[in-house]
């Protein structure tokens, strides 16, 4: 049997869970996180990858289970959004900080950039948990969602399993740096949403102004 692994920093709290449940913990926590339940899905994926690097788990199995759980969880979220709609999402969304204002902004952004957002959302805290639900609410075609969701899951899982497997005790520093840049990316996404909304309103106002003279001529 392999020697016990001392997980570094923030991962240490997951050691008893992985020691007892192993791959089941990885699959379950990733699955429930990806349809909005607050759970340390990303953290357990990284911790399991560190275990794999120390010979306690198989890194290929961690990656495959993580990928399957992530795709299935997001598809359940898509179903909740598609068939439950805004009412259900807002009723339960408050428990994961999904407010009506945030949902409105996310819907506007998804309408124009849905595929790209589903792919990138995996790497952004908050969007990772809500992107399936929002894609369902906005009526994104399921097959299109599945394709981009699978791509995002493959990129996300392969990135963190590789980093966790190779980084070992350096994972805490790497994780903190990555999350810092993810916050910048989220801020940029919010700014882009605001810019798109402002541009849309200005175009609507300009179109209304342009129609006024024509209406006046008809009345005359």
PDB file of C-alpha atoms in Angstrom:
ATOM      1  CA  UNK A   1       0.000   0.000   0.000  1.00  0.00           C
ATOM      2  CA  UNK A   2       1.270   3.493  -0.872  1.00  0.00           C
ATOM      3  CA  UNK A   3       2.461   5.751   1.915  1.00  0.00           C
ATOM      4  CA  UNK A   4       0.004   8.395   3.173  1.00  0.00           C
ATOM      5  CA  UNK A   5       0.002  11.625   1.195  1.00  0.00           C
ATOM      6  CA  UNK A   6       0.169  14.975   2.963  1.00  0.00           C
ATOM      7  CA  UNK A   7      -2.053  17.216   0.859  1.00  0.00           C
ATOM      8  CA  UNK A   8      -0.796  20.809   0.766  1.00  0.00           C
ATOM      9  CA  UNK A   9      -2.638  23.854   2.079  1.00  0.00           C
ATOM     10  CA  UNK A  10      -6.302  24.222   1.210  1.00  0.00           C
ATOM     11  CA  UNK A  11      -6.541  20.614  -0.025  1.00  0.00           C
ATOM     12  CA  UNK A  12      -5.816  19.060   3.359  1.00  0.00           C
ATOM     13  CA  UNK A  13      -9.459  19.106   4.490  1.00  0.00           C
ATOM     14  CA  UNK A  14     -10.356  16.711   1.655  1.00  0.00           C
ATOM     15  CA  UNK A  15      -7.803  14.060   2.638  1.00  0.00           C
ATOM     16  CA  UNK A  16     -10.210  12.022   4.855  1.00  0.00           C
ATOM     17  CA  UNK A  17     -12.864  12.107   2.125  1.00  0.00           C
ATOM     18  CA  UNK A  18     -10.463  10.855  -0.546  1.00  0.00           C
ATOM     19  CA  UNK A  19      -8.922   8.283   1.783  1.00  0.00           C
ATOM     20  CA  UNK A  20     -12.337   6.778   2.463  1.00  0.00           C
ATOM     21  CA  UNK A  21     -14.278   7.279  -0.773  1.00  0.00           C
ATOM     22  CA  UNK A  22     -11.615   7.830  -3.465  1.00  0.00           C
ATOM     23  CA  UNK A  23     -13.057   7.991  -6.979  1.00  0.00           C
ATOM     24  CA  UNK A  24     -16.643   8.077  -5.673  1.00  0.00           C
ATOM     25  CA  UNK A  25     -15.909  11.382  -3.895  1.00  0.00           C
ATOM     26  CA  UNK A  26     -14.482  12.839  -7.105  1.00  0.00           C
ATOM     27  CA  UNK A  27     -17.471  11.834  -9.214  1.00  0.00           C
ATOM     28  CA  UNK A  28     -20.142  12.820  -6.710  1.00  0.00           C
ATOM     29  CA  UNK A  29     -18.750  16.244  -5.739  1.00  0.00           C
ATOM     30  CA  UNK A  30     -18.077  17.232  -9.342  1.00  0.00           C
ATOM     31  CA  UNK A  31     -21.538  16.091 -10.408  1.00  0.00           C
ATOM     32  CA  UNK A  32     -23.473  18.037  -7.772  1.00  0.00           C
ATOM     33  CA  UNK A  33     -21.300  21.158  -8.123  1.00  0.00           C
ATOM     34  CA  UNK A  34     -22.030  21.358 -11.828  1.00  0.00           C
ATOM     35  CA  UNK A  35     -25.774  21.834 -11.432  1.00  0.00           C
ATOM     36  CA  UNK A  36     -25.481  24.507  -8.765  1.00  0.00           C
ATOM     37  CA  UNK A  37     -25.014  22.739  -5.413  1.00  0.00           C
ATOM     38  CA  UNK A  38     -22.245  24.412  -3.366  1.00  0.00           C
ATOM     39  CA  UNK A  39     -19.608  21.670  -3.276  1.00  0.00           C
ATOM     40  CA  UNK A  40     -15.788  21.599  -3.595  1.00  0.00           C
ATOM     41  CA  UNK A  41     -15.836  19.909  -6.998  1.00  0.00           C
ATOM     42  CA  UNK A  42     -12.808  21.647  -8.478  1.00  0.00           C
ATOM     43  CA  UNK A  43     -10.904  21.295  -5.214  1.00  0.00           C
ATOM     44  CA  UNK A  44     -11.490  17.547  -4.952  1.00  0.00           C
ATOM     45  CA  UNK A  45     -10.433  17.110  -8.585  1.00  0.00           C
ATOM     46  CA  UNK A  46      -7.125  18.825  -7.832  1.00  0.00           C
ATOM     47  CA  UNK A  47      -6.654  16.920  -4.575  1.00  0.00           C
ATOM     48  CA  UNK A  48      -7.312  13.593  -6.326  1.00  0.00           C
ATOM     49  CA  UNK A  49      -4.774  14.530  -8.999  1.00  0.00           C
ATOM     50  CA  UNK A  50      -2.167  15.239  -6.312  1.00  0.00           C
ATOM     51  CA  UNK A  51      -2.982  11.809  -4.855  1.00  0.00           C
ATOM     52  CA  UNK A  52      -2.501  10.325  -8.304  1.00  0.00           C
ATOM     53  CA  UNK A  53       0.901  11.997  -8.581  1.00  0.00           C
ATOM     54  CA  UNK A  54       1.875  10.263  -5.328  1.00  0.00           C
ATOM     55  CA  UNK A  55       0.622   6.891  -6.566  1.00  0.00           C
ATOM     56  CA  UNK A  56      -2.521   6.720  -4.426  1.00  0.00           C
ATOM     57  CA  UNK A  57      -4.966   7.012  -7.353  1.00  0.00           C
ATOM     58  CA  UNK A  58      -4.821   6.489 -11.107  1.00  0.00           C
ATOM     59  CA  UNK A  59      -4.644   9.824 -12.929  1.00  0.00           C
ATOM     60  CA  UNK A  60      -6.432   8.487 -16.039  1.00  0.00           C
ATOM     61  CA  UNK A  61      -9.328   7.232 -13.897  1.00  0.00           C
ATOM     62  CA  UNK A  62      -9.486  10.586 -12.072  1.00  0.00           C
ATOM     63  CA  UNK A  63      -9.636  12.411 -15.403  1.00  0.00           C
ATOM     64  CA  UNK A  64     -12.295  10.164 -16.967  1.00  0.00           C
ATOM     65  CA  UNK A  65     -14.525  10.191 -13.874  1.00  0.00           C
ATOM     66  CA  UNK A  66     -14.099  13.961 -13.555  1.00  0.00           C
ATOM     67  CA  UNK A  67     -15.012  14.487 -17.213  1.00  0.00           C
ATOM     68  CA  UNK A  68     -18.105  12.263 -17.064  1.00  0.00           C
ATOM     69  CA  UNK A  69     -19.348  13.808 -13.808  1.00  0.00           C
ATOM     70  CA  UNK A  70     -18.814  17.359 -15.078  1.00  0.00           C
ATOM     71  CA  UNK A  71     -20.708  16.734 -18.332  1.00  0.00           C
ATOM     72  CA  UNK A  72     -23.589  14.926 -16.607  1.00  0.00           C
ATOM     73  CA  UNK A  73     -23.891  17.574 -13.895  1.00  0.00           C
ATOM     74  CA  UNK A  74     -24.076  20.411 -16.388  1.00  0.00           C
ATOM     75  CA  UNK A  75     -26.646  18.528 -18.454  1.00  0.00           C
ATOM     76  CA  UNK A  76     -28.826  18.143 -15.377  1.00  0.00           C
ATOM     77  CA  UNK A  77     -28.419  21.900 -14.845  1.00  0.00           C
ATOM     78  CA  UNK A  78     -29.447  22.466 -18.469  1.00  0.00           C
ATOM     79  CA  UNK A  79     -32.578  20.374 -17.902  1.00  0.00           C
ATOM     80  CA  UNK A  80     -33.426  22.349 -14.765  1.00  0.00           C
ATOM     81  CA  UNK A  81     -33.093  25.619 -16.665  1.00  0.00           C
ATOM     82  CA  UNK A  82     -34.921  24.401 -19.776  1.00  0.00           C
ATOM     83  CA  UNK A  83     -37.925  22.823 -18.072  1.00  0.00           C
ATOM     84  CA  UNK A  84     -37.979  24.670 -14.764  1.00  0.00           C
ATOM     85  CA  UNK A  85     -37.262  28.106 -16.223  1.00  0.00           C
ATOM     86  CA  UNK A  86     -36.489  31.342 -14.447  1.00  0.00           C
ATOM     87  CA  UNK A  87     -38.949  30.768 -11.607  1.00  0.00           C
ATOM     88  CA  UNK A  88     -37.270  27.591 -10.423  1.00  0.00           C
ATOM     89  CA  UNK A  89     -33.778  28.967 -10.984  1.00  0.00           C
ATOM     90  CA  UNK A  90     -34.489  32.116  -8.970  1.00  0.00           C
ATOM     91  CA  UNK A  91     -36.313  30.219  -6.235  1.00  0.00           C
ATOM     92  CA  UNK A  92     -33.317  28.009  -5.516  1.00  0.00           C
ATOM     93  CA  UNK A  93     -30.623  30.210  -7.033  1.00  0.00           C
ATOM     94  CA  UNK A  94     -30.430  32.443  -3.981  1.00  0.00           C
ATOM     95  CA  UNK A  95     -28.688  29.605  -2.176  1.00  0.00           C
ATOM     96  CA  UNK A  96     -25.806  29.804  -4.669  1.00  0.00           C
ATOM     97  CA  UNK A  97     -25.939  33.623  -5.067  1.00  0.00           C
ATOM     98  CA  UNK A  98     -27.792  33.473  -8.397  1.00  0.00           C
ATOM     99  CA  UNK A  99     -29.820  36.698  -8.172  1.00  0.00           C
ATOM    100  CA  UNK A 100     -32.324  37.996 -10.741  1.00  0.00           C
ATOM    101  CA  UNK A 101     -29.906  40.760 -11.771  1.00  0.00           C
ATOM    102  CA  UNK A 102     -27.083  38.282 -12.311  1.00  0.00           C
ATOM    103  CA  UNK A 103     -29.394  35.989 -14.245  1.00  0.00           C
ATOM    104  CA  UNK A 104     -30.529  38.858 -16.522  1.00  0.00           C
ATOM    105  CA  UNK A 105     -26.936  39.796 -17.319  1.00  0.00           C
ATOM    106  CA  UNK A 106     -25.954  36.189 -17.900  1.00  0.00           C
ATOM    107  CA  UNK A 107     -28.918  35.625 -20.226  1.00  0.00           C
ATOM    108  CA  UNK A 108     -28.025  38.679 -22.332  1.00  0.00           C
ATOM    109  CA  UNK A 109     -24.444  37.500 -22.588  1.00  0.00           C
ATOM    110  CA  UNK A 110     -25.444  33.928 -23.437  1.00  0.00           C
ATOM    111  CA  UNK A 111     -27.732  35.092 -26.219  1.00  0.00           C
ATOM    112  CA  UNK A 112     -24.745  36.447 -28.142  1.00  0.00           C
ATOM    113  CA  UNK A 113     -21.827  34.346 -26.923  1.00  0.00           C
ATOM    114  CA  UNK A 114     -23.410  31.122 -25.627  1.00  0.00           C
ATOM    115  CA  UNK A 115     -21.016  28.575 -27.100  1.00  0.00           C
ATOM    116  CA  UNK A 116     -17.862  30.387 -26.070  1.00  0.00           C
ATOM    117  CA  UNK A 117     -19.221  31.045 -22.584  1.00  0.00           C
ATOM    118  CA  UNK A 118     -20.153  27.394 -21.992  1.00  0.00           C
ATOM    119  CA  UNK A 119     -16.578  26.429 -22.891  1.00  0.00           C
ATOM    120  CA  UNK A 120     -14.813  29.095 -20.826  1.00  0.00           C
ATOM    121  CA  UNK A 121     -17.277  29.008 -17.893  1.00  0.00           C
ATOM    122  CA  UNK A 122     -15.584  25.894 -16.512  1.00  0.00           C
ATOM    123  CA  UNK A 123     -12.620  27.977 -15.415  1.00  0.00           C
ATOM    124  CA  UNK A 124     -14.634  30.730 -13.692  1.00  0.00           C
ATOM    125  CA  UNK A 125     -16.083  30.266 -10.212  1.00  0.00           C
ATOM    126  CA  UNK A 126     -19.813  31.031 -10.226  1.00  0.00           C
ATOM    127  CA  UNK A 127     -20.247  30.575 -13.964  1.00  0.00           C
ATOM    128  CA  UNK A 128     -19.079  26.970 -13.666  1.00  0.00           C
ATOM    129  CA  UNK A 129     -21.999  26.164 -11.373  1.00  0.00           C
ATOM    130  CA  UNK A 130     -24.637  28.155 -13.284  1.00  0.00           C
ATOM    131  CA  UNK A 131     -23.767  27.885 -16.975  1.00  0.00           C
ATOM    132  CA  UNK A 132     -25.890  24.775 -17.638  1.00  0.00           C
ATOM    133  CA  UNK A 133     -28.938  26.286 -15.930  1.00  0.00           C
ATOM    134  CA  UNK A 134     -28.562  29.575 -17.812  1.00  0.00           C
ATOM    135  CA  UNK A 135     -28.036  27.812 -21.147  1.00  0.00           C
ATOM    136  CA  UNK A 136     -31.301  25.939 -20.560  1.00  0.00           C
ATOM    137  CA  UNK A 137     -33.227  29.080 -19.563  1.00  0.00           C
ATOM    138  CA  UNK A 138     -32.037  30.986 -22.638  1.00  0.00           C
ATOM    139  CA  UNK A 139     -33.133  28.157 -24.947  1.00  0.00           C
ATOM    140  CA  UNK A 140     -29.697  27.247 -26.266  1.00  0.00           C
ATOM    141  CA  UNK A 141     -30.033  24.162 -28.491  1.00  0.00           C
ATOM    142  CA  UNK A 142     -29.185  21.030 -26.462  1.00  0.00           C
ATOM    143  CA  UNK A 143     -26.830  19.461 -29.014  1.00  0.00           C
ATOM    144  CA  UNK A 144     -24.920  22.736 -29.293  1.00  0.00           C
ATOM    145  CA  UNK A 145     -24.727  22.929 -25.518  1.00  0.00           C
ATOM    146  CA  UNK A 146     -23.519  19.326 -25.260  1.00  0.00           C
ATOM    147  CA  UNK A 147     -20.726  19.943 -27.772  1.00  0.00           C
ATOM    148  CA  UNK A 148     -19.379  23.099 -26.134  1.00  0.00           C
ATOM    149  CA  UNK A 149     -19.952  21.709 -22.645  1.00  0.00           C
ATOM    150  CA  UNK A 150     -17.955  18.562 -23.435  1.00  0.00           C
ATOM    151  CA  UNK A 151     -15.154  20.669 -24.916  1.00  0.00           C
ATOM    152  CA  UNK A 152     -15.035  22.883 -21.831  1.00  0.00           C
ATOM    153  CA  UNK A 153     -15.118  19.868 -19.490  1.00  0.00           C
ATOM    154  CA  UNK A 154     -12.287  18.177 -21.388  1.00  0.00           C
ATOM    155  CA  UNK A 155     -10.104  21.306 -21.249  1.00  0.00           C
ATOM    156  CA  UNK A 156     -10.886  22.003 -17.585  1.00  0.00           C
ATOM    157  CA  UNK A 157     -10.429  18.453 -16.314  1.00  0.00           C
ATOM    158  CA  UNK A 158      -7.270  17.820 -18.327  1.00  0.00           C
ATOM    159  CA  UNK A 159      -5.780  21.121 -17.147  1.00  0.00           C
ATOM    160  CA  UNK A 160      -6.335  20.542 -13.431  1.00  0.00           C
ATOM    161  CA  UNK A 161      -5.548  16.833 -13.432  1.00  0.00           C
ATOM    162  CA  UNK A 162      -2.268  17.529 -15.241  1.00  0.00           C
ATOM    163  CA  UNK A 163      -1.361  20.434 -12.964  1.00  0.00           C
ATOM    164  CA  UNK A 164      -2.279  18.547  -9.786  1.00  0.00           C
ATOM    165  CA  UNK A 165      -0.477  15.402 -10.932  1.00  0.00           C
ATOM    166  CA  UNK A 166       2.740  17.235 -11.803  1.00  0.00           C
ATOM    167  CA  UNK A 167       2.780  20.100  -9.308  1.00  0.00           C
ATOM    168  CA  UNK A 168       2.502  18.200  -6.028  1.00  0.00           C
ATOM    169  CA  UNK A 169       3.280  20.507  -3.083  1.00  0.00           C
ATOM    170  CA  UNK A 170       3.465  23.545  -5.384  1.00  0.00           C
ATOM    171  CA  UNK A 171      -0.239  23.284  -6.232  1.00  0.00           C
ATOM    172  CA  UNK A 172      -1.357  25.868  -3.653  1.00  0.00           C
ATOM    173  CA  UNK A 173       0.693  28.652  -5.239  1.00  0.00           C
ATOM    174  CA  UNK A 174      -0.383  27.666  -8.738  1.00  0.00           C
ATOM    175  CA  UNK A 175      -4.069  27.456  -7.758  1.00  0.00           C
ATOM    176  CA  UNK A 176      -4.030  30.883  -6.093  1.00  0.00           C
ATOM    177  CA  UNK A 177      -2.399  32.459  -9.157  1.00  0.00           C
ATOM    178  CA  UNK A 178      -4.886  30.851 -11.540  1.00  0.00           C
ATOM    179  CA  UNK A 179      -7.856  32.003  -9.458  1.00  0.00           C
ATOM    180  CA  UNK A 180      -6.476  35.538  -9.388  1.00  0.00           C
ATOM    181  CA  UNK A 181      -6.465  35.605 -13.194  1.00  0.00           C
ATOM    182  CA  UNK A 182      -9.922  33.981 -13.260  1.00  0.00           C
ATOM    183  CA  UNK A 183     -11.225  36.931 -11.238  1.00  0.00           C
ATOM    184  CA  UNK A 184      -9.773  39.294 -13.830  1.00  0.00           C
ATOM    185  CA  UNK A 185     -11.479  37.256 -16.554  1.00  0.00           C
ATOM    186  CA  UNK A 186     -14.801  37.414 -14.704  1.00  0.00           C
ATOM    187  CA  UNK A 187     -14.444  41.182 -14.278  1.00  0.00           C
ATOM    188  CA  UNK A 188     -13.725  41.506 -17.996  1.00  0.00           C
ATOM    189  CA  UNK A 189     -16.840  39.425 -18.775  1.00  0.00           C
ATOM    190  CA  UNK A 190     -18.994  41.683 -16.589  1.00  0.00           C
ATOM    191  CA  UNK A 191     -17.590  44.785 -18.289  1.00  0.00           C
ATOM    192  CA  UNK A 192     -18.298  43.247 -21.691  1.00  0.00           C
ATOM    193  CA  UNK A 193     -21.890  42.463 -20.682  1.00  0.00           C
ATOM    194  CA  UNK A 194     -22.419  46.053 -19.559  1.00  0.00           C
ATOM    195  CA  UNK A 195     -20.889  47.375 -22.791  1.00  0.00           C
ATOM    196  CA  UNK A 196     -23.158  45.146 -24.883  1.00  0.00           C
ATOM    197  CA  UNK A 197     -26.250  46.278 -22.977  1.00  0.00           C
ATOM    198  CA  UNK A 198     -25.289  49.961 -23.354  1.00  0.00           C
ATOM    199  CA  UNK A 199     -24.623  49.536 -27.081  1.00  0.00           C
ATOM    200  CA  UNK A 200     -27.943  47.745 -27.561  1.00  0.00           C
ATOM    201  CA  UNK A 201     -29.840  50.533 -25.789  1.00  0.00           C
ATOM    202  CA  UNK A 202     -28.062  53.250 -27.786  1.00  0.00           C
ATOM    203  CA  UNK A 203     -28.886  51.502 -31.041  1.00  0.00           C
ATOM    204  CA  UNK A 204     -32.500  51.203 -29.951  1.00  0.00           C
ATOM    205  CA  UNK A 205     -32.611  54.899 -29.052  1.00  0.00           C
ATOM    206  CA  UNK A 206     -30.966  55.872 -32.348  1.00  0.00           C
ATOM    207  CA  UNK A 207     -33.439  53.741 -34.315  1.00  0.00           C
ATOM    208  CA  UNK A 208     -36.330  55.399 -32.478  1.00  0.00           C
ATOM    209  CA  UNK A 209     -34.964  58.868 -33.248  1.00  0.00           C
ATOM    210  CA  UNK A 210     -34.508  58.001 -36.911  1.00  0.00           C
ATOM    211  CA  UNK A 211     -38.133  56.844 -37.174  1.00  0.00           C
ATOM    212  CA  UNK A 212     -39.596  60.045 -35.732  1.00  0.00           C
ATOM    213  CA  UNK A 213     -39.132  62.346 -38.797  1.00  0.00           C
ATOM    214  CA  UNK A 214     -40.614  59.694 -41.030  1.00  0.00           C
ATOM    215  CA  UNK A 215     -43.644  59.397 -38.805  1.00  0.00           C
ATOM    216  CA  UNK A 216     -44.077  63.173 -38.773  1.00  0.00           C
ATOM    217  CA  UNK A 217     -43.972  63.365 -42.575  1.00  0.00           C
ATOM    218  CA  UNK A 218     -46.666  60.730 -42.825  1.00  0.00           C
ATOM    219  CA  UNK A 219     -48.880  62.657 -40.423  1.00  0.00           C
ATOM    220  CA  UNK A 220     -48.399  65.873 -42.379  1.00  0.00           C
TER     221      UNK A 220
END
